[in-house]
mmCIF file of C-alpha atoms and ligand atoms in Angstrom:
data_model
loop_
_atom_site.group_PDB
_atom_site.id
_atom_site.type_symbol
_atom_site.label_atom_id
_atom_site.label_comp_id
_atom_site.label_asym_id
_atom_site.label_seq_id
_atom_site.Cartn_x
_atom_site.Cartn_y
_atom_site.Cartn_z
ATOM 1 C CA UNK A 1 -3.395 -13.020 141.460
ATOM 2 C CA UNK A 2 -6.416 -14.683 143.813
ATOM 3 C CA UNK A 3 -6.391 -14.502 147.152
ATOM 4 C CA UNK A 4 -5.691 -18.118 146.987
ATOM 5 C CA UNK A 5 -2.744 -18.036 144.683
ATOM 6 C CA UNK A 6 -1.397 -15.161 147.562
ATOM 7 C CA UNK A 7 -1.853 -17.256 150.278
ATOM 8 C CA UNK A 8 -0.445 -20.540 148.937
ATOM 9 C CA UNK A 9 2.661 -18.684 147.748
ATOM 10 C CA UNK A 10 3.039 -16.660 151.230
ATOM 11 C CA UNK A 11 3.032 -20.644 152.467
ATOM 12 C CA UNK A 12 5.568 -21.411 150.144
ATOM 13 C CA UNK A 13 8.221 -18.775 150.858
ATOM 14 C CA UNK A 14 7.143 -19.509 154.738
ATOM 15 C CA UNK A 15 8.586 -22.936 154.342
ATOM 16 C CA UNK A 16 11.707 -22.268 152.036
ATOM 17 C CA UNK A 17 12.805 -19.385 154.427
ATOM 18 C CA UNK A 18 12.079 -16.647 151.184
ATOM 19 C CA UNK A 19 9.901 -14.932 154.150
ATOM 20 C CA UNK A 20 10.936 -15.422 157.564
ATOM 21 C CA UNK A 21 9.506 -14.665 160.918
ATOM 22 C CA UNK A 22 10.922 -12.108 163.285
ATOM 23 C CA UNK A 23 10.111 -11.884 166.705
ATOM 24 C CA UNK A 24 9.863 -8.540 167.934
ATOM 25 C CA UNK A 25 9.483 -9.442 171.993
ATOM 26 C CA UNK A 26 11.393 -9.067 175.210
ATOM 27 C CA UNK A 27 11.751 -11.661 177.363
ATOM 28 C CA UNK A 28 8.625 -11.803 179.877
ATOM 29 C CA UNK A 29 9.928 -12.223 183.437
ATOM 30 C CA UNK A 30 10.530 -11.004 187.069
ATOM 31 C CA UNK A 31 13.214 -9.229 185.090
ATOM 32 C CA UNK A 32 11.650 -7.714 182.476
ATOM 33 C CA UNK A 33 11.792 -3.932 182.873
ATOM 34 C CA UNK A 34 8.648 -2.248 184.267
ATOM 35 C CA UNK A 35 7.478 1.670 183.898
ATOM 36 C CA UNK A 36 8.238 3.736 187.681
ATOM 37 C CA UNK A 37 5.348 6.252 187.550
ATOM 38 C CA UNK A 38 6.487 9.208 190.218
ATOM 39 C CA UNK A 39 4.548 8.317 193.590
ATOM 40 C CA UNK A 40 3.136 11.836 192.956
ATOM 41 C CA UNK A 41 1.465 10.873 189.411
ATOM 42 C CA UNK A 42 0.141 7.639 190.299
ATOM 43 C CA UNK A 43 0.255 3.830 192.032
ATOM 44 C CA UNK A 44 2.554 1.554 189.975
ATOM 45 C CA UNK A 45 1.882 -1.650 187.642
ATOM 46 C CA UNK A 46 3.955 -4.817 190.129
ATOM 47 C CA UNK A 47 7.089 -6.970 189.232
ATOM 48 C CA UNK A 48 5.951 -10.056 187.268
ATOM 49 C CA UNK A 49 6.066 -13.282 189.374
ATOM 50 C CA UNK A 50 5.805 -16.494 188.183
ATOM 51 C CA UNK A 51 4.535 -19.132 190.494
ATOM 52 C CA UNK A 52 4.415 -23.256 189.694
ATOM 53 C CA UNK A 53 1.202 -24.752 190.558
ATOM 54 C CA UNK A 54 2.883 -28.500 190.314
ATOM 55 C CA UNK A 55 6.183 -29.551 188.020
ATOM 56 C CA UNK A 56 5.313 -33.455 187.923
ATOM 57 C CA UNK A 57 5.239 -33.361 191.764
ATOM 58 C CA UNK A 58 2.735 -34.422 194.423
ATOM 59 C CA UNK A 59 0.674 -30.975 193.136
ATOM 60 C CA UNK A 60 0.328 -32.922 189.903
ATOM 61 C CA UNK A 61 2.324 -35.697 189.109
ATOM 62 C CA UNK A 62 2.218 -35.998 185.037
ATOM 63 C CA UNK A 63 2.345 -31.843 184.854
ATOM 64 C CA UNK A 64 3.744 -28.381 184.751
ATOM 65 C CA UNK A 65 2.027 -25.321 184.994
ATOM 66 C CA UNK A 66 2.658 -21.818 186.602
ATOM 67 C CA UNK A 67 0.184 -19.008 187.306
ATOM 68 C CA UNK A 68 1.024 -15.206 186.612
ATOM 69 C CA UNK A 69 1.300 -12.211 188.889
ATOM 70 C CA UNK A 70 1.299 -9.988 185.673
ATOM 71 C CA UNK A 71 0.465 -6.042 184.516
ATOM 72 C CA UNK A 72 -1.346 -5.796 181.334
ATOM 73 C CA UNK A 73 1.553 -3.450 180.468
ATOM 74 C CA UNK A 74 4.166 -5.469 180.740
ATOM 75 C CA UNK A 75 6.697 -6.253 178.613
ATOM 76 C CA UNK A 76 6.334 -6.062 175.021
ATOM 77 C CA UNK A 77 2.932 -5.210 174.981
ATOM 78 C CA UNK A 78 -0.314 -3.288 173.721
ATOM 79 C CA UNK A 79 -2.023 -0.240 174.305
ATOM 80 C CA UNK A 80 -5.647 -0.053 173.751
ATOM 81 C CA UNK A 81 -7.345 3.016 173.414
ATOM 82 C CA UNK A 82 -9.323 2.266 177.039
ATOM 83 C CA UNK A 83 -5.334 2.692 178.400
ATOM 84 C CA UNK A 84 -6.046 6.687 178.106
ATOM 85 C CA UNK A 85 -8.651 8.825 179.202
ATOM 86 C CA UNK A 86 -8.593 10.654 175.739
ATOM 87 C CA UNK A 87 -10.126 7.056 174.450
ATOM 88 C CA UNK A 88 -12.512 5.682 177.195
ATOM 89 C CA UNK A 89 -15.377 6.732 175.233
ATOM 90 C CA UNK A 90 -14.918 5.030 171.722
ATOM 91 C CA UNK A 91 -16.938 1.651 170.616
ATOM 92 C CA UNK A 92 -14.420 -1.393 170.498
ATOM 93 C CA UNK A 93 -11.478 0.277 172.419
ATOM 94 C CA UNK A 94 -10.646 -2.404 174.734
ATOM 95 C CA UNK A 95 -8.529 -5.729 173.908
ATOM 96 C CA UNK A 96 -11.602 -8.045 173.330
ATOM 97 C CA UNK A 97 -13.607 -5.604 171.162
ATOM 98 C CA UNK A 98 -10.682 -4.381 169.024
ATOM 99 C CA UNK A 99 -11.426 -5.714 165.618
ATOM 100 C CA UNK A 100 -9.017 -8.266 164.599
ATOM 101 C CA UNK A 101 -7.885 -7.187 161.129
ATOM 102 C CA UNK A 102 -5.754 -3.971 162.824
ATOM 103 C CA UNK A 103 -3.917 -6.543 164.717
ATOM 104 C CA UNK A 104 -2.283 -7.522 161.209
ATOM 105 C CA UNK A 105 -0.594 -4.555 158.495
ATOM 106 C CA UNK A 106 2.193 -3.672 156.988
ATOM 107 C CA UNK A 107 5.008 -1.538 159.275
ATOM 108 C CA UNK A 108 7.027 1.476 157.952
ATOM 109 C CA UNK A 109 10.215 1.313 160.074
ATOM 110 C CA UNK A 110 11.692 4.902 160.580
ATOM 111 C CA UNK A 111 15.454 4.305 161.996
ATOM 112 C CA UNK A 112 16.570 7.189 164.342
ATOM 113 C CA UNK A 113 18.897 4.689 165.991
ATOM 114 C CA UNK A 114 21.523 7.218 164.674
ATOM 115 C CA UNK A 115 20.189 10.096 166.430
ATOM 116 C CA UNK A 116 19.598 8.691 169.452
ATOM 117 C CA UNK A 117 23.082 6.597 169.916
ATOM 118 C CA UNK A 118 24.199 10.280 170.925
ATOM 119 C CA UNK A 119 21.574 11.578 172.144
ATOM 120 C CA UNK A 120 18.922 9.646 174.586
ATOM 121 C CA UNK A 121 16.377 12.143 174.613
ATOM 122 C CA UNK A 122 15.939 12.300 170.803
ATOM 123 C CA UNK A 123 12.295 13.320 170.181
ATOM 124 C CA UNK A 124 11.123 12.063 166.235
ATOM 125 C CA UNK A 125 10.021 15.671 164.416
ATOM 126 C CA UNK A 126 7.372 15.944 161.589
ATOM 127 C CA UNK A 127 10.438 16.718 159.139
ATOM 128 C CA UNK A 128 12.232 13.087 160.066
ATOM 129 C CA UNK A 129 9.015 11.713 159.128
ATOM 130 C CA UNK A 130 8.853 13.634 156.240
ATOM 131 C CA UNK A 131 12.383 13.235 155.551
ATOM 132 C CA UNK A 132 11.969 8.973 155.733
ATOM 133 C CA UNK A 133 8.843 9.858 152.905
ATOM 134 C CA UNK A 134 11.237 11.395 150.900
ATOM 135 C CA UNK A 135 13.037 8.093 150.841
ATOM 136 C CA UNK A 136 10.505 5.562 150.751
ATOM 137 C CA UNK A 137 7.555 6.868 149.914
ATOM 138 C CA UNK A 138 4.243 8.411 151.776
ATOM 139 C CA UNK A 139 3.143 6.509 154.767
ATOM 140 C CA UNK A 140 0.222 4.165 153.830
ATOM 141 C CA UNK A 141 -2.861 4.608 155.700
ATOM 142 C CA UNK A 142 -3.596 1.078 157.967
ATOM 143 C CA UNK A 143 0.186 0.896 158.481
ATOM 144 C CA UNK A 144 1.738 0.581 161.568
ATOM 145 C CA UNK A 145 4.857 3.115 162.170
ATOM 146 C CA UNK A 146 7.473 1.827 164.712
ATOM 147 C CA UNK A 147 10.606 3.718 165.857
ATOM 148 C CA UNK A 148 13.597 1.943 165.625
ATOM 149 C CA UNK A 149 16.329 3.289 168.364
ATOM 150 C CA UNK A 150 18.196 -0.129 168.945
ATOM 151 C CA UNK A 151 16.944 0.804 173.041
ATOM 152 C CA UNK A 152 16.251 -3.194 172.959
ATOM 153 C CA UNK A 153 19.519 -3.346 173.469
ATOM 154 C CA UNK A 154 18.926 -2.226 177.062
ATOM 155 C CA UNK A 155 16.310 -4.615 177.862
ATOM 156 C CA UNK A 156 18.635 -6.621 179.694
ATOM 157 C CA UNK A 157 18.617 -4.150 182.642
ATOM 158 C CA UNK A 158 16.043 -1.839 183.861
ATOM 159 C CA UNK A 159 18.218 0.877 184.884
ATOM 160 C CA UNK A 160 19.749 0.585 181.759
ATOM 161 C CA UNK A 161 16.382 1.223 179.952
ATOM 162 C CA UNK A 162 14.787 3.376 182.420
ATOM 163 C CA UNK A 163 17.971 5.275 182.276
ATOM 164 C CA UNK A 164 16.451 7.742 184.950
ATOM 165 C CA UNK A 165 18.805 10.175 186.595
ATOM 166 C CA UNK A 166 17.183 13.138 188.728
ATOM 167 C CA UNK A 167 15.511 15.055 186.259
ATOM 168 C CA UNK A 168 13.523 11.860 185.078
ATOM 169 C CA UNK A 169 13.631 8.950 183.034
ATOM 170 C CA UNK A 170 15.048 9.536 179.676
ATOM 171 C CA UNK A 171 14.243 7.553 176.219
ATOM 172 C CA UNK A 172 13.423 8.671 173.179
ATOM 173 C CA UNK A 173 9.992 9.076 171.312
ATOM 174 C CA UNK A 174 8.136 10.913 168.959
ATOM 175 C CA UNK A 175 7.231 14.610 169.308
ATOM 176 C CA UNK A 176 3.119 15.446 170.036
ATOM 177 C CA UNK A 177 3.162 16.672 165.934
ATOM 178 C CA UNK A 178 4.860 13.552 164.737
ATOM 179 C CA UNK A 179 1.756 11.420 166.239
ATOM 180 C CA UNK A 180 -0.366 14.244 165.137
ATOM 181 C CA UNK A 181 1.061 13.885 161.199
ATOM 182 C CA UNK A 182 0.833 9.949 161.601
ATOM 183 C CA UNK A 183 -2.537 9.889 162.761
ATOM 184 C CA UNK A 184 -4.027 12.647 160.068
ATOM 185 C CA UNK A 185 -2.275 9.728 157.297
ATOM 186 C CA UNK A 186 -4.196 7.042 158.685
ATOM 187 C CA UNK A 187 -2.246 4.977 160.409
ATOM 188 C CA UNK A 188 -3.014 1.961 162.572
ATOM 189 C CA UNK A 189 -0.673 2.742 165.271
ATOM 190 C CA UNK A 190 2.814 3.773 166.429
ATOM 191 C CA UNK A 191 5.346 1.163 168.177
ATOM 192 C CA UNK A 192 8.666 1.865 169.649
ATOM 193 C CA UNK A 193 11.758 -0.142 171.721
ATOM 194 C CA UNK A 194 10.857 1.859 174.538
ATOM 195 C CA UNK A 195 8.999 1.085 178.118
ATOM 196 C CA UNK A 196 6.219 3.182 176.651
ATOM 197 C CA UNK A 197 4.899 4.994 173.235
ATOM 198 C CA UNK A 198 6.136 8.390 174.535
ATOM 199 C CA UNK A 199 9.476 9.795 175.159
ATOM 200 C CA UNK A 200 10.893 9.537 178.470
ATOM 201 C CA UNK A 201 10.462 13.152 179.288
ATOM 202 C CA UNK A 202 7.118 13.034 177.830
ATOM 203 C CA UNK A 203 5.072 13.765 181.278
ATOM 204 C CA UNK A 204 6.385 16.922 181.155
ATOM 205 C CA UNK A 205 4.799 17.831 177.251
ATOM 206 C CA UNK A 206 1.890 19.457 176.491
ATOM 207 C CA UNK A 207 -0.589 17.621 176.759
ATOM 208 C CA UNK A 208 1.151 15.250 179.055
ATOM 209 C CA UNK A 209 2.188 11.728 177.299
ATOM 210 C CA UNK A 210 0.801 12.849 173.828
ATOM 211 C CA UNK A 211 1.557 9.832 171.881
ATOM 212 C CA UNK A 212 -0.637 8.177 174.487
ATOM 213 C CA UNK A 213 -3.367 11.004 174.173
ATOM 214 C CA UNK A 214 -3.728 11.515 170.430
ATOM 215 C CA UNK A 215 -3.518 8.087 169.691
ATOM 216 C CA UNK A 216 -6.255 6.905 171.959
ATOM 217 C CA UNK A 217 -8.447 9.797 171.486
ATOM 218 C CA UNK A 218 -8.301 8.662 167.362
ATOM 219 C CA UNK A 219 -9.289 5.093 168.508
ATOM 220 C CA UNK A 220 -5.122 4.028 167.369
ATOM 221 C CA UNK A 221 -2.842 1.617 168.858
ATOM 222 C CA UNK A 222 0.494 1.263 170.805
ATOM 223 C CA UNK A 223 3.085 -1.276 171.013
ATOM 224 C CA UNK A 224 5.666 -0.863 173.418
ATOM 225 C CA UNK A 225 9.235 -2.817 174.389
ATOM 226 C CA UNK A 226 9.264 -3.880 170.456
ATOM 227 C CA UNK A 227 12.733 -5.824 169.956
ATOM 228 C CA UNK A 228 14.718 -6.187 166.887
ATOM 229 C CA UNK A 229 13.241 -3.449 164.849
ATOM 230 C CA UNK A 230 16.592 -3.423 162.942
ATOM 231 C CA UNK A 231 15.791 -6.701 161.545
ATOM 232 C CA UNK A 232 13.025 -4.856 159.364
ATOM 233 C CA UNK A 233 13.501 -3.290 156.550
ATOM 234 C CA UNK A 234 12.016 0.386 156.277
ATOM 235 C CA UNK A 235 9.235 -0.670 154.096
ATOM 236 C CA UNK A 236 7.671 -4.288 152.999
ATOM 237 C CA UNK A 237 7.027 -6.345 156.633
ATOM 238 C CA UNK A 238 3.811 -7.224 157.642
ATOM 239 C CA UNK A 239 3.565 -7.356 161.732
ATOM 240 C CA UNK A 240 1.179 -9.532 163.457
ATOM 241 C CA UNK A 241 0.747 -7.980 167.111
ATOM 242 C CA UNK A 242 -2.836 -9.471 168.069
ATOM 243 C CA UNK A 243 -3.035 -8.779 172.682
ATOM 244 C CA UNK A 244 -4.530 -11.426 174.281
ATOM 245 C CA UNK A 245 -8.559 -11.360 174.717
ATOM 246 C CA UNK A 246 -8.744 -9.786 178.370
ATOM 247 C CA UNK A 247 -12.277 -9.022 178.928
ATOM 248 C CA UNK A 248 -12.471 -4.610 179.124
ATOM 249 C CA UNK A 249 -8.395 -4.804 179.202
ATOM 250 C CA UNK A 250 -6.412 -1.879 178.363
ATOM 251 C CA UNK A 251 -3.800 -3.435 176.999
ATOM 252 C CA UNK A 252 -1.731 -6.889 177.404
ATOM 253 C CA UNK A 253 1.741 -8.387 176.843
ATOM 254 C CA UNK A 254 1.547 -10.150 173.152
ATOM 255 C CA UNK A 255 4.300 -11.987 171.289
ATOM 256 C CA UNK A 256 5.126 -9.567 168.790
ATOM 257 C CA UNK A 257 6.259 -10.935 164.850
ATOM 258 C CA UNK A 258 7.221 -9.486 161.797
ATOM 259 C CA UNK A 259 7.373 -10.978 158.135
ATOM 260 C CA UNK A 260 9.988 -10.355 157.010
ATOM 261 C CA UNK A 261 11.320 -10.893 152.746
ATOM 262 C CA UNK A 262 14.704 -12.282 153.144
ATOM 263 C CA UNK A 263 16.946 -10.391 150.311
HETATM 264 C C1 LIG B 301 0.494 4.507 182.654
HETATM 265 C C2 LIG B 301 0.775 5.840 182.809
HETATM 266 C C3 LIG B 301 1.693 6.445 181.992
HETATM 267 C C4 LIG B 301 2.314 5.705 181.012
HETATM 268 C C5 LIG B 301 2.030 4.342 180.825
HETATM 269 C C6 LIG B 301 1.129 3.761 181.663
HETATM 270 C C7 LIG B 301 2.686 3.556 179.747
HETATM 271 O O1 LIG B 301 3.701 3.905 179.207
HETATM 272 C C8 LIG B 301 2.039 2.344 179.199
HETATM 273 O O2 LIG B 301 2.537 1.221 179.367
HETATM 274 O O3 LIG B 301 1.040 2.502 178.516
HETATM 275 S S1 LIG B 301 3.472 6.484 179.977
HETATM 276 MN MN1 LIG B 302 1.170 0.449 177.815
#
């Protein structure tokens, strides 16, 4: 088949519903839940805030528009590899250099939303990874791998999916050898449901946040706050998860999709 031929028929199936388009994002708001960094670690990203310039008013009579008090890691949103200190030093590692074609590629969707139902500080191990390739196959170098843990579900409340008691937050997330294995197969990047790519206890690891580490330090990706990963199928979507152009920015909300073949 041509290129052509793949594109025409991908605009087909678009149109009769034979592929559809999933959105994988959280609401962006005032509301939207936002990482609390211990005082100790480090200063904190602010609540969103939306502000109208005019709404067909005497500011500007014909038009709407707002302006944004807004974190680059807010939301549903990207990590660069500029985000860590691990990946400050690699060519095209910030949101406007990133080349374009890694913000497109197919996703293998590993579902631990059994695991961590009962248990909220579920950490992914090499062997569940190995145990989804036993199932569907090695994962493809230039994928992306996302964690599916139905924590969307929470998004609705910050406490709810903070869920921080006085040990710390806790959330689920892969362990530093899962991102390890991932990253030795090639992959794009890892995503999760999350407020961030590691677990909830993961300040405490060794080295501290190591999804964020070895990721960034191997030039990868993160997505974070993905929605609606149980709407994928564990192998066969393609995600588009392109971060807006922010000149040097470490990362940035993005509307997150997924297409998806309807069975
Ligand atoms: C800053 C410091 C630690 C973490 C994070 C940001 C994130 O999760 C993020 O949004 O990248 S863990
Ligand atoms: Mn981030």
């Amino acid at each position: 088949m041509t290129s052509t031929q793949v594109i025409s028929d991908l605009a087909s199936a678009l149109a009769s519903g034979a592929i559809e388009v999933v959105d994988l994002t959280a609401p962006l708001g005032p509301d939207t839940p936002l990482i609390k960094l211990p005082p100790q670690i480090g200063k904190n990203t602010p609540t969103i805030e939306i502000h109208p310039i005019s709404k067909y008013d005497q500011d500007g009579p014909f038009w709407a528009w707002n302006w944004l008090k807004l974190g680059e890691h807010s939301g549903t949103h990207f990590d660069a590899p500029v985000h860590w200190i691990s990946g400050k030093n690699h060519p095209n590692n910030t949101t406007d250099t990133i080349p374009v074609k890694n913000f497109v590629g197919p996703a293998c969707v590993i579902d631990c939303s059994a695991e961590t139902a009962s248990n909220d500080d579920f950490l992914l191990t090499v062997d569940g990874v190995k145990a989804w390739e036993k199932k569907h196959g090695d994962i493809p170098s230039g994928s992306w791998v996302l964690m599916r843990t139905d924590w969307y579900k929470r998004n609705d409340s910050e406490a709810k999916f903070l869920n921080a008691d006085d040990k710390g937050p806790h959330s689920p997330g892969p362990t530093a050898e899962t991102i390890h294995y991932l990253i030795a197969k090639g992959i794009l990047g890892w995503g999760t449901e999350c407020i961030g790519t590691d677990a909830g206890c993961a300040g405490g690891m060794d080295p501290p946040f190591p999804a964020h580490n070895f990721l960034h330090k191997n030039n990868r990706y993160g997505l974070a706050s993905l929605c609606q990963l149980d709407k994928l199928p564990p192998k066969g979507a393609i995600l588009i998860v392109a971060p807006l152009k922010i000149v040097k920015g470490t990362g940035s909300p993005l509307r997150a999709l997924a297409l998806v073949p309807k069975h």
